[in-house]
PDB file of C-alpha atoms in Angstrom:
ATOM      1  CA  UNK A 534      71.607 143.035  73.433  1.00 27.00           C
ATOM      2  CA  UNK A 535      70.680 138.984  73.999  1.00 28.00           C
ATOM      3  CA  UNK A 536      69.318 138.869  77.440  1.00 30.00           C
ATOM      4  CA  UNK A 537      69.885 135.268  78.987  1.00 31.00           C
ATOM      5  CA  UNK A 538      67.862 135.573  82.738  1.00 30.00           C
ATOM      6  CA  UNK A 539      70.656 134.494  85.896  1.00 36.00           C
ATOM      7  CA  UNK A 540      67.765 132.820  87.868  1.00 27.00           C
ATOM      8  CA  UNK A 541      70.238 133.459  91.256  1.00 38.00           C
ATOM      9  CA  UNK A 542      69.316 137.276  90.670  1.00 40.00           C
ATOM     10  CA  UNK A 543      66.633 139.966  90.052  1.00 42.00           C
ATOM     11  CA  UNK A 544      68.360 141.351  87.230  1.00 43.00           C
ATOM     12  CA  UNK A 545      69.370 140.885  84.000  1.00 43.00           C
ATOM     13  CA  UNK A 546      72.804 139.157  83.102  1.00 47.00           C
ATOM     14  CA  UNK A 547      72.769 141.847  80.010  1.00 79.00           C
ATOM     15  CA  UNK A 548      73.524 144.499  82.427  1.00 93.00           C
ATOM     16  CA  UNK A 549      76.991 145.569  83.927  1.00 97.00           C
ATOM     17  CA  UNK A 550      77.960 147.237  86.985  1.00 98.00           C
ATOM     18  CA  UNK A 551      80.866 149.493  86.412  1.00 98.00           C
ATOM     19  CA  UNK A 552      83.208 150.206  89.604  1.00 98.00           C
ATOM     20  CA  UNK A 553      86.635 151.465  90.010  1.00 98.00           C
ATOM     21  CA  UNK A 554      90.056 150.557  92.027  1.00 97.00           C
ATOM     22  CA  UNK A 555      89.331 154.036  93.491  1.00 95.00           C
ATOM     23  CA  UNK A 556      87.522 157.681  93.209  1.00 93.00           C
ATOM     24  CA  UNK A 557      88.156 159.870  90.170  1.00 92.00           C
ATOM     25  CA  UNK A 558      89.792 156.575  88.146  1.00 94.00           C
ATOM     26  CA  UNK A 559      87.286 157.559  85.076  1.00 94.00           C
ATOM     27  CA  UNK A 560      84.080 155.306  85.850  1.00 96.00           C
ATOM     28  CA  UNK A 561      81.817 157.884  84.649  1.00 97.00           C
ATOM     29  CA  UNK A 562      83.745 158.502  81.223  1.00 95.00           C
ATOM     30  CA  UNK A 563      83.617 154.894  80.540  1.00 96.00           C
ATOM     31  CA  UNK A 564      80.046 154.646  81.733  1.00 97.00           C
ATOM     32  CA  UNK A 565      79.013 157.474  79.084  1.00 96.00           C
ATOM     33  CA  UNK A 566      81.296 156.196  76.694  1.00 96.00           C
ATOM     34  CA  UNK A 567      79.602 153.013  76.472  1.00 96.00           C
ATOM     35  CA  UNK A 568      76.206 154.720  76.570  1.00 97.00           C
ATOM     36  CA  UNK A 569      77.201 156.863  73.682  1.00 95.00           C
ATOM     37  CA  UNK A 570      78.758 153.782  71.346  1.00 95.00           C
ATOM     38  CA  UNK A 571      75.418 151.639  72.194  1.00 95.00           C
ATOM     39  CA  UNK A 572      73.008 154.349  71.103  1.00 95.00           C
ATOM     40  CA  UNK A 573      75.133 154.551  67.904  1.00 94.00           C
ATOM     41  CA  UNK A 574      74.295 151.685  66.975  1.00 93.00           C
ATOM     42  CA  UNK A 575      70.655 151.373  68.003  1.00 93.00           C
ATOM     43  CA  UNK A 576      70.087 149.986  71.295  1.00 92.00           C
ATOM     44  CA  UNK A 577      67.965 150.909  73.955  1.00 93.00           C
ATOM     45  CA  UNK A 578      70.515 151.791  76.956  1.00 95.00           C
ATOM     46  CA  UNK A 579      69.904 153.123  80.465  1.00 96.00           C
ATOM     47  CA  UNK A 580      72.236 154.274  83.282  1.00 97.00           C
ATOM     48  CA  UNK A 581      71.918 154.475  87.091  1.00 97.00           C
ATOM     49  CA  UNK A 582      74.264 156.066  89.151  1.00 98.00           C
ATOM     50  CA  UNK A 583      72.351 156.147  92.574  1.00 98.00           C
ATOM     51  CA  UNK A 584      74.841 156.852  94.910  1.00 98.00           C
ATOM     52  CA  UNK A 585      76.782 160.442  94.385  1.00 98.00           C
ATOM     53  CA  UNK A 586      79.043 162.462  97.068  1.00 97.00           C
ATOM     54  CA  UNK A 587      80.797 165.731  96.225  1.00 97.00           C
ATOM     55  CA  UNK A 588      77.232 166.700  94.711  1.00 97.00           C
ATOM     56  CA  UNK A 589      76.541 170.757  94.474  1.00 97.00           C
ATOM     57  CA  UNK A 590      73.622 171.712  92.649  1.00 96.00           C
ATOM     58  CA  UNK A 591      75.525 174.661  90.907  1.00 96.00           C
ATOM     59  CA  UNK A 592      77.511 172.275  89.227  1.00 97.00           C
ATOM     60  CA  UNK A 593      74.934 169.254  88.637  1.00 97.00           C
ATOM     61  CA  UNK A 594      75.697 169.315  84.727  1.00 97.00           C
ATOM     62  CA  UNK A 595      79.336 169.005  85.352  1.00 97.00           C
ATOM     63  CA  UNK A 596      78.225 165.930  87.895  1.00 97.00           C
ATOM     64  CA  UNK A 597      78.961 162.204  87.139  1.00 97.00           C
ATOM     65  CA  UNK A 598      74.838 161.933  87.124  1.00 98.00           C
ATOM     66  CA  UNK A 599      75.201 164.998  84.518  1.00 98.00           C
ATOM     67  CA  UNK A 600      77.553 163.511  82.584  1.00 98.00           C
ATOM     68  CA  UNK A 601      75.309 160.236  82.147  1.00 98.00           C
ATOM     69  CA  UNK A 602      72.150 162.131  81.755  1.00 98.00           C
ATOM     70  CA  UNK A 603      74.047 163.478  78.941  1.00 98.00           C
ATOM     71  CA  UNK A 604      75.203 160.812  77.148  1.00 97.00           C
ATOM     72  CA  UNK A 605      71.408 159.591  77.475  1.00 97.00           C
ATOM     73  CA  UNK A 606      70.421 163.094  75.752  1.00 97.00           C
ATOM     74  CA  UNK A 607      68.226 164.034  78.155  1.00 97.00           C
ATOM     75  CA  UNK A 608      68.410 167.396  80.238  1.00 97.00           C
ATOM     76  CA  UNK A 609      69.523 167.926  83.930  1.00 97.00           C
ATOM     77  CA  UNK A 610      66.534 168.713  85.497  1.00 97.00           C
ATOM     78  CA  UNK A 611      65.872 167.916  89.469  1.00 97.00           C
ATOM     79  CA  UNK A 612      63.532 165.380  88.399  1.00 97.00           C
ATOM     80  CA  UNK A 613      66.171 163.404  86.068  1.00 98.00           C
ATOM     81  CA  UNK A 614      68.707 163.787  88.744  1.00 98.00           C
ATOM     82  CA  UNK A 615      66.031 162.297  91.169  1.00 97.00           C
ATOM     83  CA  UNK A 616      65.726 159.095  88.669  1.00 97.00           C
ATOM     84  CA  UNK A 617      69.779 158.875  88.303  1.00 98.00           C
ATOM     85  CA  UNK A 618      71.057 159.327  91.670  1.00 98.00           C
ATOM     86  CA  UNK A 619      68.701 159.529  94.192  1.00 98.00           C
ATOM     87  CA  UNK A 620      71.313 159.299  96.581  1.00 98.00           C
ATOM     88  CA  UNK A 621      73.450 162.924  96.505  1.00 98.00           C
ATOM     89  CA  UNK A 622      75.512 164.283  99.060  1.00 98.00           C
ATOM     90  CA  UNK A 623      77.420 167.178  99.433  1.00 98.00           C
ATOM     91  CA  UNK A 624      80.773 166.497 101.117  1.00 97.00           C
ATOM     92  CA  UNK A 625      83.225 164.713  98.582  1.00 97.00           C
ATOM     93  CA  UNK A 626      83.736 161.973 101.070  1.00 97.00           C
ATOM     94  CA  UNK A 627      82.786 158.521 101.208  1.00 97.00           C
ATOM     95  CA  UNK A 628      79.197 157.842 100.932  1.00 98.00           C
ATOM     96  CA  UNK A 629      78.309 157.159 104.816  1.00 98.00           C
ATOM     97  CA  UNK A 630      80.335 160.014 106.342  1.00 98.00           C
ATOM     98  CA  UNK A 631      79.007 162.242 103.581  1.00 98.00           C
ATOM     99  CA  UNK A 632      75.186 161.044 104.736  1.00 98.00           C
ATOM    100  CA  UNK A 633      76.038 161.340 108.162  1.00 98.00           C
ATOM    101  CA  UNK A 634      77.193 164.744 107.579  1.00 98.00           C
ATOM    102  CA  UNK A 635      73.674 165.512 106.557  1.00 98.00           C
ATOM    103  CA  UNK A 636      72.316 163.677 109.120  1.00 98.00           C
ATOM    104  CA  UNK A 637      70.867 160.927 106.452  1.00 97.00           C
ATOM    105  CA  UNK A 638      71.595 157.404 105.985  1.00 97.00           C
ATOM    106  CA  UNK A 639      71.802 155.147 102.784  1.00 98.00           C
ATOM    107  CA  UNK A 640      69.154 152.062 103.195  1.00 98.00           C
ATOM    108  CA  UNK A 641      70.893 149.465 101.543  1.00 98.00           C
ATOM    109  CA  UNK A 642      68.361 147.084 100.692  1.00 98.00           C
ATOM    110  CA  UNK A 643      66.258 150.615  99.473  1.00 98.00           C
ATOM    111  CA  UNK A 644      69.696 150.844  97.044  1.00 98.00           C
ATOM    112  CA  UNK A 645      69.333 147.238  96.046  1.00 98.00           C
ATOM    113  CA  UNK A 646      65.613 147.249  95.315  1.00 97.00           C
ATOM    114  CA  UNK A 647      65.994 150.413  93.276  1.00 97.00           C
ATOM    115  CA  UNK A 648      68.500 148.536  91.153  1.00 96.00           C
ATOM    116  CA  UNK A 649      66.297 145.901  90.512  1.00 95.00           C
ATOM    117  CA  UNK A 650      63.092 148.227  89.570  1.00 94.00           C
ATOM    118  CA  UNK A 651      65.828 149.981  87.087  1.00 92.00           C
ATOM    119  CA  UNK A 652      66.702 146.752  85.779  1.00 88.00           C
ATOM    120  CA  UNK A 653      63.195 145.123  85.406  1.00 84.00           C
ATOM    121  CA  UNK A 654      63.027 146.406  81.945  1.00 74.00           C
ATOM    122  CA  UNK A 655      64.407 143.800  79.758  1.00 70.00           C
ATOM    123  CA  UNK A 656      64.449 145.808  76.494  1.00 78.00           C
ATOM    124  CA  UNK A 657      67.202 147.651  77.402  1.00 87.00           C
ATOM    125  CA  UNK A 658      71.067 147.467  78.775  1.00 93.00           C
ATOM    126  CA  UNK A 659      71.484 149.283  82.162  1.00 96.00           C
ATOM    127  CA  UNK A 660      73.954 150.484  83.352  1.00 97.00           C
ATOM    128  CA  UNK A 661      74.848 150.514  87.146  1.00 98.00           C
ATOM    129  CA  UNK A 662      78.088 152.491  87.985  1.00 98.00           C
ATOM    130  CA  UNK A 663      79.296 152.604  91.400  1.00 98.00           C
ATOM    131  CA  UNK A 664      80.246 155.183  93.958  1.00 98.00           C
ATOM    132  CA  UNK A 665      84.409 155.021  94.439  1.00 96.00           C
ATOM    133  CA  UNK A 666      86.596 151.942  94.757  1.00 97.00           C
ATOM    134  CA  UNK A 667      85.040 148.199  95.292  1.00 98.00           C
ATOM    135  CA  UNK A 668      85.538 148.625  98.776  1.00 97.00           C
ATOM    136  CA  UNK A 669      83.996 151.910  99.651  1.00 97.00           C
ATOM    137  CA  UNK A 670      81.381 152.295 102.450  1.00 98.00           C
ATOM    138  CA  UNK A 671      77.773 152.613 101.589  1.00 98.00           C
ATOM    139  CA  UNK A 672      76.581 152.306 105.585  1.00 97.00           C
ATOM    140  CA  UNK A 673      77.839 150.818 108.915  1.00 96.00           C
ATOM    141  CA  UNK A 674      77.572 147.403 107.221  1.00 97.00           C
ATOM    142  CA  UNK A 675      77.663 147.400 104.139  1.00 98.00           C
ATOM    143  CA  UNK A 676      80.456 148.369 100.865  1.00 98.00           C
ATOM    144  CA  UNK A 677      79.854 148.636  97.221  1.00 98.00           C
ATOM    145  CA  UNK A 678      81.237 145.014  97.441  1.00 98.00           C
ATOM    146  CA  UNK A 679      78.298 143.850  99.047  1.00 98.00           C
ATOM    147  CA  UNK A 680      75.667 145.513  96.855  1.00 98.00           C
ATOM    148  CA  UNK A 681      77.406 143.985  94.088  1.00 98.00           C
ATOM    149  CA  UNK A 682      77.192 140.918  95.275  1.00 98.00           C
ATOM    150  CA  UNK A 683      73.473 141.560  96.049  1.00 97.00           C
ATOM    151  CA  UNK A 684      72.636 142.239  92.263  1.00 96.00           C
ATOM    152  CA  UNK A 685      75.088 139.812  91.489  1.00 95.00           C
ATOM    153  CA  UNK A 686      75.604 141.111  87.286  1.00 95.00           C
ATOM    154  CA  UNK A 687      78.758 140.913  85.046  1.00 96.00           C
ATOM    155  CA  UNK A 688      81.293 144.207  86.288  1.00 98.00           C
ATOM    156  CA  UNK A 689      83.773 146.253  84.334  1.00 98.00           C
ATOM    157  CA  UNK A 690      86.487 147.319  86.297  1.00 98.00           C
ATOM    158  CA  UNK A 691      87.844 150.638  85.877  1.00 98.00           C
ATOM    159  CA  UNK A 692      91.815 151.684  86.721  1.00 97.00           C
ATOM    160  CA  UNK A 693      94.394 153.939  86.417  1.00 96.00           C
ATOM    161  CA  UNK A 694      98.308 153.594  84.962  1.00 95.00           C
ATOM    162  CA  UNK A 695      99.467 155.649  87.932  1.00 95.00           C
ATOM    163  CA  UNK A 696     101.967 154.045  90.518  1.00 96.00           C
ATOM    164  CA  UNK A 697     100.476 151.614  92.422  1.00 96.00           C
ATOM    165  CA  UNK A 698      97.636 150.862  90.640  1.00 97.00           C
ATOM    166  CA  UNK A 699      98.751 147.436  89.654  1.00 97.00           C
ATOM    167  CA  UNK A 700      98.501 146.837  93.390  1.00 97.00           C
ATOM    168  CA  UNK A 701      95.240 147.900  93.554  1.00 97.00           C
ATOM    169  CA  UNK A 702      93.700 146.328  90.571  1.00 98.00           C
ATOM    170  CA  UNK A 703      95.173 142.863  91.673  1.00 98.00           C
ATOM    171  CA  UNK A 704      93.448 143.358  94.899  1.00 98.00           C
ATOM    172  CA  UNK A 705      90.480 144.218  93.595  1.00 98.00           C
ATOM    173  CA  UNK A 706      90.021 141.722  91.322  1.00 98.00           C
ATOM    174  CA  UNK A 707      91.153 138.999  94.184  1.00 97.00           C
ATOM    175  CA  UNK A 708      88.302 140.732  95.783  1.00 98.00           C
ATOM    176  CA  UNK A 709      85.844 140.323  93.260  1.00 98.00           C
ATOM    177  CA  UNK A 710      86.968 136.832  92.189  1.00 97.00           C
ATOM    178  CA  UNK A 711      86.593 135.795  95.772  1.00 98.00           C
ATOM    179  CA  UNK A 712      82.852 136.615  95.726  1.00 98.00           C
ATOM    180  CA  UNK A 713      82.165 134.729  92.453  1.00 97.00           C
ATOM    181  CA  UNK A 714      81.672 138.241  90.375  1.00 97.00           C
ATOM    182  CA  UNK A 715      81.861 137.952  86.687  1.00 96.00           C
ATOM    183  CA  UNK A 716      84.788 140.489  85.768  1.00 97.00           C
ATOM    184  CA  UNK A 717      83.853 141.319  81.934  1.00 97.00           C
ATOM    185  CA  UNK A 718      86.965 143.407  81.451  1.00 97.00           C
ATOM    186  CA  UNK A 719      89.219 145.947  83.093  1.00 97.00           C
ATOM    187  CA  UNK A 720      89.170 149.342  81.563  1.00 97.00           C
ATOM    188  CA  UNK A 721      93.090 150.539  81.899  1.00 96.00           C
ATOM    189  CA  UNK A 722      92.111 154.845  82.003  1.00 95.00           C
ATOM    190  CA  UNK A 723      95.676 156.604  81.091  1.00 93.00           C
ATOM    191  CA  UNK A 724      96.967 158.593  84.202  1.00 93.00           C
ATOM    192  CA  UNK A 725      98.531 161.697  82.993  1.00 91.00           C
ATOM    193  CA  UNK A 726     102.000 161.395  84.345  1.00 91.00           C
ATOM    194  CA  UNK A 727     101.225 158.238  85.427  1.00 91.00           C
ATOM    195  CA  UNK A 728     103.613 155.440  84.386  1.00 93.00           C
ATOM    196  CA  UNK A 729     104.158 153.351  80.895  1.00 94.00           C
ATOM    197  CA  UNK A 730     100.602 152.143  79.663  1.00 93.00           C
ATOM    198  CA  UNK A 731     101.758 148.779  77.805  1.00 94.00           C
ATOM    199  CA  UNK A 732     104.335 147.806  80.902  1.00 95.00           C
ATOM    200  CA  UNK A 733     100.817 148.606  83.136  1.00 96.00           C
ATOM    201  CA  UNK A 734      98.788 146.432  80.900  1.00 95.00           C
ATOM    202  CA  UNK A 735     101.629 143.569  80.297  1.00 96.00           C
ATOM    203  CA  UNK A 736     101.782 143.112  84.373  1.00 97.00           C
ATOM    204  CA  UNK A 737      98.003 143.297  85.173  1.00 97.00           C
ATOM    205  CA  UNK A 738      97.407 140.507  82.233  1.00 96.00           C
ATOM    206  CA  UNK A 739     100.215 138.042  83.846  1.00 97.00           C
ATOM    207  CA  UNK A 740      98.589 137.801  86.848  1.00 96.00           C
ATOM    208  CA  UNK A 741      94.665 138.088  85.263  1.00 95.00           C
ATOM    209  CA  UNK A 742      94.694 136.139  82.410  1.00 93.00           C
ATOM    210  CA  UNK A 743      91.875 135.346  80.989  1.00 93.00           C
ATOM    211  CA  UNK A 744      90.410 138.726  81.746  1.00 96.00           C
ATOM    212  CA  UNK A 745      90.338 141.017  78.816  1.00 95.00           C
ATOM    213  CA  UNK A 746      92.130 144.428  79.246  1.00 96.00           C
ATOM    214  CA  UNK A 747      91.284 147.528  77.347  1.00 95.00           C
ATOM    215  CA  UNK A 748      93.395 150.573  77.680  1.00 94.00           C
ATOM    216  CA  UNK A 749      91.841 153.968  77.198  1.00 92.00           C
ATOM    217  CA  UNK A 750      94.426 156.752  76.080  1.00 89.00           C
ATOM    218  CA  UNK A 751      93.803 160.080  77.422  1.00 82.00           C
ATOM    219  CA  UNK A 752      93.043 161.893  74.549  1.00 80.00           C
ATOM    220  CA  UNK A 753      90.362 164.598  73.266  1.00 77.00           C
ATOM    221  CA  UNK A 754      90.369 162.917  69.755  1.00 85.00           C
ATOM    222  CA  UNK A 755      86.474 161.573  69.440  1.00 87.00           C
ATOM    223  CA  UNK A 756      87.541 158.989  67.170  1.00 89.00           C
ATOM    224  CA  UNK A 757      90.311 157.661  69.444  1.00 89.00           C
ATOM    225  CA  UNK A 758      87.866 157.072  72.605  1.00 90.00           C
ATOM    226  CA  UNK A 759      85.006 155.697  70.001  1.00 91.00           C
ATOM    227  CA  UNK A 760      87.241 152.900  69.341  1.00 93.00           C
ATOM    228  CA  UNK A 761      88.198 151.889  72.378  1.00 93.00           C
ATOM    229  CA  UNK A 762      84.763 152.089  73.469  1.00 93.00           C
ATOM    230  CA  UNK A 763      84.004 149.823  70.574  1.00 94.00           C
ATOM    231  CA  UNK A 764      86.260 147.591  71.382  1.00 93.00           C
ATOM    232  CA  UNK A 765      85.463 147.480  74.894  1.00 94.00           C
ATOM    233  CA  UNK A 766      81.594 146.924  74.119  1.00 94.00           C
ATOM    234  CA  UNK A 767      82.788 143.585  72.130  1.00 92.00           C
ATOM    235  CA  UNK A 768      84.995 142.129  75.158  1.00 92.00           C
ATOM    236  CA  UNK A 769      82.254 142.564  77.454  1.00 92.00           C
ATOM    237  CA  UNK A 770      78.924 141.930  75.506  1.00 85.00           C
TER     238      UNK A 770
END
């Protein structure tokens, strides 16, 4: 992947930060979906997911760090969950009531330098994935808004077709368009149950255009979720 340097940040403008209208919307299964189609065809691809509630150690392969460490083919050990998500808590709630719980604390600018360090590599595509929705809170202070804006990289956005999430994808591209964040693409994941797909996608682009949409079907045909990952890859590259 062409790497052209954004002096206004640490980081390369070659990596993406993937976050999500909301928790459990599918920004993992894009994440490693991507990682999977970009090793296919040759490039050198990283993830970091640094920032992980709802973590139990009994079930760290099943984990959204798991799942990445596994589309990178390399084992879940404690030391490669260490490298992709240093930050792990164990109550599935948001990331500064789940530290609290512990009696820990998330240093933001700690998060944001690790990014960087991650990203100083310029051989590769990295990517950062997000804890929740865009608004989530990381600390007292500060959301997974603000440490994107910090890094201040290209972002997929990751939804649902369920009721109400045209709603929340508006508002969280408003959001992100308010803070001058490049949206690549929004990733529509297929709710089961959730309503039609192409009336979804036909709503969202009327009020986004210009922003390429990509729907991902639910399906557990390999070939199905290549291509859209595929396809995906060549809206936001």
């Amino acid at each position: 992947t062409r790497c052209s340097r954004d002096w206004s940040s640490d980081v390369c403008s070659s990596d993406l930060f993937v976050t999500a209208t909301g928790t459990d919307i599918g920004k993992t299964f894009v994440t490693a979906g991507l990682i999977r189609h970009l090793r296919r065809l040759g490039h050198k691809v990283d993830a970091f997911k640094p920032v992980l509630s709802g973590f139990e150690m009994d079930g760290a392969k099943a984990s959204d760090a798991g799942q990445l460490l596994a589309a990178l083919e390399q084992n879940v050990t404690l030391e490669t969950l260490d490298r992709m998500a240093p930050w792990r808590f164990t109550a599935p709630l948001s990331p500064d009531i789940a530290a609290a719980h512990e009696k820990r604390s998330i240093d933001f600018q700690a998060l944001v330098s690790a990014c960087r360090v991650k990203a100083a590599d310029r051989h590769h595509t990295l990517f950062i994935e997000g804890v929740g929705g865009v608004m989530v809170p990381l600390d007292a202070r500060h959301t997974v808004l603000d440490w994107m804006v910090e890094l201040n990289i290209p972002v997929i956005l990751v939804t649902g077709s369920y009721l109400g999430t045209i709603s929340h994808t508006l508002t969280a591209l408003s959001v992100l368009s308010a803070h001058n964040l490049n949206i690549r693409a929004v990733v529509v994941n297929e709710t089961p149950g959730g309503v039609s797909m192409d009336e979804t996608m036909a709503t969202i682009g009327r009020f986004a255009p210009g922003i390429p949409l990509c729907p991902l079907s639910r399906t557990t045909r390999q070939d199905v979720v290549d291509e859209a990952m595929a396809t995906l890859w060549r809206a936001v590259a």
